[in-house]
C-alpha positions as semicolon CSV with decimal commas, in nm:
position;residue;x (nm);y (nm);z (nm)
1;M;2,463;-2,341;-1,712
2;A;2,153;-2,592;-1,863
3;V;2,122;-2,944;-1,755
4;N;1,982;-3,177;-2,000
5;Q;1,946;-3,500;-1,865
6;D;1,750;-3,766;-2,062
7;Y;1,592;-4,032;-1,842
8;G;1,532;-4,309;-2,086
9;L;1,452;-4,634;-1,990
10;P;1,612;-4,968;-2,096
11;C;1,282;-5,016;-2,331
12;G;1,364;-4,683;-2,524
13;R;1,045;-4,476;-2,325
14;D;1,124;-4,177;-2,139
15;L;1,071;-4,138;-1,809
16;D;0,936;-3,765;-1,778
17;E;0,666;-3,873;-2,037
18;L;0,555;-4,174;-1,853
19;W;0,509;-3,916;-1,553
20;D;0,347;-3,645;-1,750
21;R;0,061;-3,952;-1,845
22;L;0,085;-4,128;-1,524
23;D;-0,330;-4,020;-1,492
24;D;-0,360;-4,136;-1,826
25;G;-0,359;-4,502;-1,737
26;A;-0,105;-4,741;-1,877
27;D;-0,144;-4,811;-2,262
28;E;0,001;-5,139;-2,480
29;H;0,383;-5,089;-2,455
30;Q;0,306;-4,993;-2,079
31;A;0,104;-5,274;-1,984
32;G;0,333;-5,541;-2,080
33;C;0,684;-5,383;-2,020
34;P;0,831;-5,483;-1,693
35;H;1,034;-5,149;-1,707
36;C;0,764;-4,920;-1,769
37;G;0,555;-5,097;-1,506
38;T;0,841;-5,061;-1,293
39;A;0,845;-4,742;-1,318
40;R;0,545;-4,620;-1,346
41;A;0,504;-4,826;-1,024
42;S;0,788;-4,626;-0,872
43;L;0,638;-4,285;-0,933
44;L;0,269;-4,366;-0,808
45;A;0,476;-4,473;-0,480
46;L;0,659;-4,103;-0,540
47;R;0,327;-3,947;-0,613
48;E;0,148;-4,065;-0,267
49;A;0,474;-4,056;-0,071
50;T;0,405;-3,635;-0,158
51;A;0,091;-3,597;-0,148
52;E;0,091;-3,741;0,227
53;L;0,397;-3,502;0,349
54;V;0,204;-3,222;0,169
55;A;-0,080;-3,299;0,372
56;E;0,072;-3,316;0,742
57;P;0,097;-2,994;0,876
58;D;0,497;-2,882;1,008
59;P;0,503;-2,962;1,353
60;V;0,563;-2,643;1,541
61;P;0,926;-2,623;1,684
62;P;0,975;-2,634;2,062
63;N;0,985;-2,328;2,266
64;L;0,847;-2,111;1,953
65;V;0,642;-1,895;2,177
66;G;0,933;-1,840;2,440
67;R;1,179;-1,778;2,166
68;I;0,904;-1,517;1,983
69;M;0,867;-1,342;2,315
70;S;1,278;-1,362;2,377
71;A;1,283;-1,171;2,087
72;V;1,052;-0,949;2,138
73;R;1,197;-0,812;2,487
74;A;1,526;-0,750;2,351
75;E;1,391;-0,555;2,079
76;A;1,167;-0,334;2,309
77;R;1,480;-0,328;2,539
78;R;1,725;-0,177;2,256
79;G;1,460;0,086;2,212
80;Q;1,521;0,352;1,913
81;M;1,724;0,323;1,624
82;L;2,003;0,645;1,576
83;D;2,123;0,685;1,259
84;L;2,518;0,731;1,289
85;P;2,693;1,021;1,021
86;T;2,928;0,820;0,794
87;P;3,091;0,893;0,502
88;E;3,004;0,613;0,342
89;P;2,678;0,543;0,097
90;G;2,465;0,353;0,280
91;R;2,295;0,355;0,648
92;V;2,454;0,242;1,013
93;E;2,205;0,293;1,276
94;V;2,269;0,195;1,614
95;S;2,014;0,165;1,943
96;E;1,948;0,407;2,168
97;A;2,036;0,174;2,478
98;A;2,403;0,076;2,321
99;V;2,474;0,457;2,330
100;A;2,336;0,514;2,679
101;V;2,573;0,235;2,836
102;V;2,874;0,397;2,633
103;L;2,807;0,759;2,796
104;R;2,753;0,610;3,171
105;Y;3,085;0,479;3,114
106;A;3,207;0,810;3,036
107;A;3,028;0,933;3,364
108;D;3,188;0,684;3,549
109;S;3,531;0,739;3,427
110;V;3,511;1,032;3,647
111;G;3,601;1,072;3,989
112;D;3,348;1,059;4,284
113;V;3,019;1,048;3,995
114;R;2,814;0,724;3,939
115;A;2,592;0,731;3,625
116;R;2,255;0,615;3,691
117;R;2,000;0,664;3,433
118;C;2,074;0,738;3,102
119;R;1,797;0,888;2,844
120;V;1,898;0,913;2,461
121;R;1,639;1,092;2,239
122;T;1,663;1,228;1,902
123;V;1,486;1,569;1,761
124;G;1,472;1,599;1,467
125;A;1,831;1,550;1,324
126;E;1,971;1,578;1,681
127;V;2,068;1,411;1,983
128;E;1,953;1,509;2,346
129;V;2,069;1,334;2,651
130;E;1,962;1,317;2,979
131;L;2,209;1,159;3,242
132;T;2,136;1,138;3,614
133;L;2,403;1,093;3,863
134;A;2,470;1,041;4,262
135;V;2,808;1,243;4,364
136;R;3,020;1,115;4,686
137;L;2,917;1,260;4,994
138;G;3,204;1,536;5,064
139;N;3,281;1,596;4,714
140;I;3,372;1,955;4,759
141;A;3,449;2,020;4,382
142;G;3,098;1,963;4,245
143;A;3,101;2,247;3,976
144;E;3,436;2,104;3,849
145;T;3,387;1,730;3,893
146;L;2,983;1,789;3,659
147;A;3,224;1,997;3,360
148;R;3,451;1,715;3,422
149;V;3,137;1,479;3,324
150;R;2,999;1,722;3,067
151;E;3,354;1,669;2,887
152;R;3,391;1,307;2,879
153;V;3,019;1,240;2,799
154;T;3,044;1,506;2,488
155;A;3,433;1,326;2,384
156;A;3,283;0,961;2,437
157;A;2,949;1,073;2,249
158;A;3,190;1,179;1,965
159;A;3,478;0,965;1,928
160;R;3,308;0,645;2,068
161;V;2,959;0,657;1,856
162;G;3,017;0,956;1,601
163;L;2,754;1,141;1,780
164;T;2,744;1,495;1,806
165;L;2,543;1,632;2,140
166;A;2,268;1,918;2,094
167;K;2,199;1,933;2,451
168;L;2,306;1,690;2,769
169;D;2,147;1,754;3,103
170;L;2,329;1,656;3,373
171;L;2,095;1,629;3,710
172;V;2,202;1,494;4,031
173;E;1,977;1,256;4,181
174;D;2,149;1,060;4,456
175;V;2,454;1,109;4,685
176;Y;2,665;0,772;4,791
177;G;2,860;0,735;5,092
178;D;3,232;0,599;5,084
179;E;3,124;0,252;5,225
180;E;2,845;0,201;4,930
């Protein structure tokens, strides 16, 4: 929608024309016309104020460095991004750290096991996971417990995240007692 606004002065002169010839000096009409004189003085003041604003540097926002560093740290903690399969056009990504949280939670849901570290990485188009665990002291069904962990983690990867794991390494690195 085109907007056509004429800024005519009461004397019949156009304000845009006055602006265009501001540096040329006042002609005979402008020198004696109170409307042109007032408009010319206002335009000169506007140009001077605009020049001052352009010349003035922008103040640095408070805590700019802190905000930038927070964003950098959050990006570093988030880790690499994984592409999720989607039937729709476009791309869906999730951070490796977010996938690791889901998989640790799935492992923790198995009794007598606590998930420790979870490393998620892509190798080509495949996703590989290394999950370190602590098992409860006195757990006599170790192989069965690890099989349940493997089952739940694999199911969570598929159902909660939409990933199929190419490799899942479970490493038992610690034992904890009932009082812990």
